Structures are given as structure tokens and as C-alpha cells.
Amino acid sequence: MRSRIVVLVSGGGTNLQALLDADQSVYDIVGVVADREGIAGIDRSRARGIPTTIVDPTAFAQRSDWDAELAHVLAGFDPHWVVCAGFMRILGPDVLRAFPQRIVNTHPALLPSFPGAHGVRDALDYGVGLTGCTVHLVDEGVDTGPILAQE
């Protein structure tokens, strides 16, 4: 059975493009959700005919309202997995409860070292001799979920 995935994007969509270019024999990208208008990630998904939705946190009075709406929009795609592909927002409790142990994130450092939005910069500033990337499940922390793979 092919997995249904929804991809979350915040910018250029290069991680989304990698998913689009990869062998999709085991998954279907059933939707893309962005956190803002005018980004290349939206253009990439629409060019492939993938249903795309924007859930902009600035449109909500409270962060919890955005999180609830994001959970609702994601659930509408009926995904097996939610994939954060360069998504630069911390997911809140409504999303985490809706997809327990089914949200995957990519991070540009070897976790648990250098979590957060500036993993590459922080690793270089620290002077590490070796760095890489991590794929992990998302939990309530920042880049603290179980590690699936590192390279």
C-alpha cells in the first residue's frame, strides 16, 4: 500500500522538489501546505497539480487558533504521514495530537547537536569537523524526537 503524505513548506521548496523527483513507488504526495503566500514551494506543488493550501499564522489572533486550523487542513488530506520539508514553524499540540508519531522532519545537522533554526550556522560557528543531516519524528520539543536516519 502506498503511503499518502502531505508536505509542509515555508520557502523555496527544494526538499519538496527532492520528494517530487524521487522514486514515488511507495508514496503519493496528496497535498502541500505552506505557511505563507508567494514562495517557490507553492509554485513547485502547483506545477505538478498537487492540491496546495496556505495556512498563514499571521491571519490568526492566537497561535493556538493557527495550530487548530493547520491540524484541520492536514486531516482533510487523510495522510498517513506529514513531512516537514523546510517548514520553519514549530507545530503545536493540536497537530501533534492529530498525527502522533506520524510527522517527519528534516534537520540540517546531526542531532542532538545543534537543534533549532540555525543548525548549519551553529555547527560551523562551533567549529565541528564533521556535520550532516538528520531525519526524525516530531514531538513537543524542538528537534528532540526519535531519530530515524542520519547521514
mmCIF file of C-alpha atoms in Angstrom:
data_model
loop_
_atom_site.group_PDB
_atom_site.id
_atom_site.type_symbol
_atom_site.label_atom_id
_atom_site.label_comp_id
_atom_site.label_asym_id
_atom_site.label_seq_id
_atom_site.Cartn_x
_atom_site.Cartn_y
_atom_site.Cartn_z
ATOM 1 C CA MET A 1 0.000 0.000 0.000
ATOM 2 C CA ARG A 2 1.356 3.410 -0.976
ATOM 3 C CA SER A 3 1.658 5.954 1.819
ATOM 4 C CA ARG A 4 -0.265 9.181 1.498
ATOM 5 C CA ILE A 5 1.906 12.123 2.525
ATOM 6 C CA VAL A 6 1.248 15.818 3.000
ATOM 7 C CA VAL A 7 4.274 18.072 2.772
ATOM 8 C CA LEU A 8 4.674 21.266 4.828
ATOM 9 C CA VAL A 9 6.803 24.025 3.247
ATOM 10 C CA SER A 10 7.926 27.528 4.174
ATOM 11 C CA GLY A 11 10.224 28.654 1.389
ATOM 12 C CA GLY A 12 11.894 27.589 -1.813
ATOM 13 C CA GLY A 13 10.664 24.034 -1.676
ATOM 14 C CA THR A 14 13.960 22.333 -2.516
ATOM 15 C CA ASN A 15 13.202 19.485 -0.097
ATOM 16 C CA LEU A 16 9.743 19.218 -1.671
ATOM 17 C CA GLN A 17 11.410 19.068 -5.083
ATOM 18 C CA ALA A 18 13.611 16.211 -3.891
ATOM 19 C CA LEU A 19 10.464 14.327 -2.845
ATOM 20 C CA LEU A 20 8.861 15.090 -6.207
ATOM 21 C CA ASP A 21 11.959 13.894 -8.091
ATOM 22 C CA ALA A 22 12.470 10.737 -6.026
ATOM 23 C CA ASP A 23 11.058 7.328 -6.871
ATOM 24 C CA GLN A 24 7.492 7.662 -5.640
ATOM 25 C CA SER A 25 6.669 3.988 -5.865
ATOM 26 C CA VAL A 26 5.916 3.836 -2.130
ATOM 27 C CA TYR A 27 4.218 7.200 -1.565
ATOM 28 C CA ASP A 28 1.865 9.731 -3.079
ATOM 29 C CA ILE A 29 2.097 13.408 -2.249
ATOM 30 C CA VAL A 30 -1.587 14.154 -1.726
ATOM 31 C CA GLY A 31 -1.174 17.748 -0.620
ATOM 32 C CA VAL A 32 1.190 20.580 0.160
ATOM 33 C CA VAL A 33 0.549 23.097 2.904
ATOM 34 C CA ALA A 34 2.510 26.341 3.158
ATOM 35 C CA ASP A 35 2.657 28.885 5.943
ATOM 36 C CA ARG A 36 2.758 31.895 3.612
ATOM 37 C CA GLU A 37 1.980 33.077 0.099
ATOM 38 C CA GLY A 38 4.485 33.873 -2.607
ATOM 39 C CA ILE A 39 7.032 31.107 -2.047
ATOM 40 C CA ALA A 40 8.602 28.819 -4.626
ATOM 41 C CA GLY A 41 7.420 25.734 -2.753
ATOM 42 C CA ILE A 42 3.851 26.641 -3.711
ATOM 43 C CA ASP A 43 4.854 27.082 -7.349
ATOM 44 C CA ARG A 44 6.558 23.669 -7.357
ATOM 45 C CA SER A 45 3.491 21.888 -5.985
ATOM 46 C CA ARG A 46 1.005 23.670 -8.213
ATOM 47 C CA ALA A 47 3.161 22.967 -11.285
ATOM 48 C CA ARG A 48 2.704 19.258 -10.519
ATOM 49 C CA GLY A 49 -1.038 19.629 -9.965
ATOM 50 C CA ILE A 50 -0.810 18.853 -6.253
ATOM 51 C CA PRO A 51 -3.563 20.381 -4.112
ATOM 52 C CA THR A 52 -1.964 23.248 -2.207
ATOM 53 C CA THR A 53 -3.249 25.219 0.768
ATOM 54 C CA ILE A 54 -1.854 28.179 2.673
ATOM 55 C CA VAL A 55 -2.430 28.381 6.425
ATOM 56 C CA ASP A 56 -0.768 31.672 7.355
ATOM 57 C CA PRO A 57 -0.203 32.075 11.109
ATOM 58 C CA THR A 58 -0.385 35.867 10.783
ATOM 59 C CA ALA A 59 -4.074 35.501 9.855
ATOM 60 C CA PHE A 60 -4.922 34.190 13.342
ATOM 61 C CA ALA A 61 -5.260 36.160 16.554
ATOM 62 C CA GLN A 62 -3.694 33.373 18.611
ATOM 63 C CA ARG A 63 -1.117 30.752 17.766
ATOM 64 C CA SER A 64 -3.403 28.032 19.113
ATOM 65 C CA ASP A 65 -6.047 29.016 16.531
ATOM 66 C CA TRP A 66 -3.484 28.615 13.739
ATOM 67 C CA ASP A 67 -2.439 25.235 15.124
ATOM 68 C CA ALA A 68 -6.063 24.052 15.254
ATOM 69 C CA GLU A 69 -6.681 25.189 11.671
ATOM 70 C CA LEU A 70 -3.448 23.565 10.478
ATOM 71 C CA ALA A 71 -4.496 20.277 12.120
ATOM 72 C CA HIS A 72 -7.892 20.537 10.429
ATOM 73 C CA VAL A 73 -6.407 21.250 6.986
ATOM 74 C CA LEU A 74 -3.872 18.424 7.285
ATOM 75 C CA ALA A 75 -6.566 15.965 8.406
ATOM 76 C CA GLY A 76 -8.587 16.881 5.324
ATOM 77 C CA PHE A 77 -5.911 15.235 3.171
ATOM 78 C CA ASP A 78 -6.247 11.990 5.168
ATOM 79 C CA PRO A 79 -2.467 11.438 5.204
ATOM 80 C CA HIS A 80 -0.523 8.520 6.606
ATOM 81 C CA TRP A 81 2.445 10.869 7.129
ATOM 82 C CA VAL A 82 3.065 14.597 7.434
ATOM 83 C CA VAL A 83 6.507 15.599 6.151
ATOM 84 C CA CYS A 84 8.115 18.879 7.204
ATOM 85 C CA ALA A 85 10.286 19.812 4.238
ATOM 86 C CA GLY A 86 11.924 23.055 5.230
ATOM 87 C CA PHE A 87 8.890 24.041 7.300
ATOM 88 C CA MET A 88 10.080 26.747 9.673
ATOM 89 C CA ARG A 89 7.303 26.666 12.262
ATOM 90 C CA ILE A 90 7.032 24.740 15.499
ATOM 91 C CA LEU A 91 3.977 22.516 15.416
ATOM 92 C CA GLY A 92 1.617 22.836 18.354
ATOM 93 C CA PRO A 93 -0.408 20.370 20.404
ATOM 94 C CA ASP A 94 -3.405 20.096 18.056
ATOM 95 C CA VAL A 95 -1.231 18.991 15.129
ATOM 96 C CA LEU A 96 0.881 16.681 17.301
ATOM 97 C CA ARG A 97 -2.239 15.022 18.757
ATOM 98 C CA ALA A 98 -3.797 14.590 15.312
ATOM 99 C CA PHE A 99 -0.708 12.806 13.918
ATOM 100 C CA PRO A 100 1.137 11.114 16.788
ATOM 101 C CA GLN A 101 4.456 9.623 15.662
ATOM 102 C CA ARG A 102 3.476 10.367 12.047
ATOM 103 C CA ILE A 103 5.213 13.714 11.481
ATOM 104 C CA VAL A 104 8.687 13.563 9.956
ATOM 105 C CA ASN A 105 11.169 16.439 9.923
ATOM 106 C CA THR A 106 14.473 17.012 8.209
ATOM 107 C CA HIS A 107 17.168 18.912 10.080
ATOM 108 C CA PRO A 108 20.484 20.172 8.640
ATOM 109 C CA ALA A 109 22.705 18.947 11.494
ATOM 110 C CA LEU A 110 23.496 15.734 13.324
ATOM 111 C CA LEU A 111 21.018 15.848 16.188
ATOM 112 C CA PRO A 112 21.004 16.059 19.110
ATOM 113 C CA SER A 113 23.748 18.601 18.398
ATOM 114 C CA PHE A 114 22.714 21.982 17.009
ATOM 115 C CA PRO A 115 18.907 21.882 17.162
ATOM 116 C CA GLY A 116 16.806 24.832 16.055
ATOM 117 C CA ALA A 117 16.545 27.055 13.022
ATOM 118 C CA HIS A 118 20.282 27.689 12.599
ATOM 119 C CA GLY A 119 21.783 24.196 12.763
ATOM 120 C CA VAL A 120 24.299 24.727 9.963
ATOM 121 C CA ARG A 121 25.456 28.119 11.194
ATOM 122 C CA ASP A 122 25.694 26.882 14.776
ATOM 123 C CA ALA A 123 27.744 23.837 13.747
ATOM 124 C CA LEU A 124 30.139 25.945 11.676
ATOM 125 C CA ASP A 125 30.467 28.572 14.424
ATOM 126 C CA TYR A 126 31.288 25.808 16.887
ATOM 127 C CA GLY A 127 33.984 24.542 14.545
ATOM 128 C CA VAL A 128 32.880 20.941 14.096
ATOM 129 C CA GLY A 129 34.966 18.865 11.720
ATOM 130 C CA LEU A 130 32.049 16.742 10.597
ATOM 131 C CA THR A 131 28.399 17.606 10.175
ATOM 132 C CA GLY A 132 25.424 16.183 8.342
ATOM 133 C CA CYS A 133 21.670 15.943 8.412
ATOM 134 C CA THR A 134 19.008 14.144 10.419
ATOM 135 C CA VAL A 135 15.552 12.794 9.688
ATOM 136 C CA HIS A 136 13.471 12.458 12.856
ATOM 137 C CA LEU A 137 9.944 12.190 14.163
ATOM 138 C CA VAL A 138 8.462 15.387 15.540
ATOM 139 C CA ASP A 139 7.486 15.596 19.184
ATOM 140 C CA GLU A 140 6.660 18.502 21.502
ATOM 141 C CA GLY A 141 10.304 19.611 21.735
ATOM 142 C CA VAL A 142 12.460 21.407 19.186
ATOM 143 C CA ASP A 143 14.315 18.773 17.154
ATOM 144 C CA THR A 144 14.087 16.271 20.032
ATOM 145 C CA GLY A 145 12.012 13.465 18.508
ATOM 146 C CA PRO A 146 13.262 9.954 17.788
ATOM 147 C CA ILE A 147 15.950 9.878 15.099
ATOM 148 C CA LEU A 148 15.089 7.813 12.025
ATOM 149 C CA ALA A 149 18.253 8.366 9.959
ATOM 150 C CA GLN A 150 21.417 10.426 9.820
ATOM 151 C CA GLU A 151 23.909 10.955 7.041
#
